[in-house]
């Protein structure tokens, strides 16, 4: 059956069980709750063959600043038939004129390049069991009053307003912060995800503060399975490996500037682990 015979329909909560099954087939760790979070923050489409979901894509808008394309999955039996291109075309229509970002697998890279995306960096996924370490000095649990400050820092680091994402994370996760000079200078989020928990996003003014914020969560989760995604440019990968979090894969960060670039991150802000939905 050709991809042209497949129906494309809006992604609804009724498709979540099938989406979970599709991501498991692809070897991804997402639970139903992880898909629910992604869908709550996104718009998307599913590809249907008969009564079977054979493809998914989600577009997460950050107001008009930019959008990220997530959860692009094509069933193994449908690969090589142009379905990935149809899903991406649908995503581009949903995104409208927003600048776009995504994290590509090696397999998906040629398609994204044909669509005008170019590489901006390398994402490195680290995971492992948290060891017993002392809690760092200078970090503390965030309060509800810290959320506006966290949002402001994140906007500087990410280059877009992720208010909806951070509000959601505040409900399902826990934030650690660093206070300096009467205000917030960094934060890190921890939430349940996949096989265990994920640390991210993390934003700090320097690499030492980033390490402290990560240690804040590690110290409180001895023996737990943790994941953290960083970038090659951040320089944290060797340090994470030394602390028992092996580099197990990753992806290629890409952007599509054809509709204009999103605001550039602040040069003085150190950011990592921003792929919070994947």
Short mmCIF file of N, CA and C in Angstrom, two decimals, residues 35-36 66-67 255 257:
data_model
loop_
_atom_site.label_atom_id
_atom_site.label_comp_id
_atom_site.label_asym_id
_atom_site.label_seq_id
_atom_site.Cartn_x
_atom_site.Cartn_y
_atom_site.Cartn_z
N UNK A 35 3.70 10.64 26.78
CA UNK A 35 2.94 11.03 25.59
C UNK A 35 1.84 12.03 25.95
N UNK A 36 1.17 11.81 27.09
CA UNK A 36 0.10 12.72 27.50
C UNK A 36 0.64 14.13 27.71
N UNK A 66 8.96 30.38 18.44
CA UNK A 66 9.45 29.24 17.66
C UNK A 66 8.57 28.05 17.99
N UNK A 67 8.87 26.91 17.38
CA UNK A 67 8.19 25.66 17.71
C UNK A 67 9.20 24.53 17.56
N UNK A 255 17.78 23.32 12.99
CA UNK A 255 16.82 24.41 12.92
C UNK A 255 16.52 24.70 11.45
N UNK A 257 15.74 27.89 9.33
CA UNK A 257 15.69 29.35 9.35
C UNK A 257 14.92 29.96 8.20
#
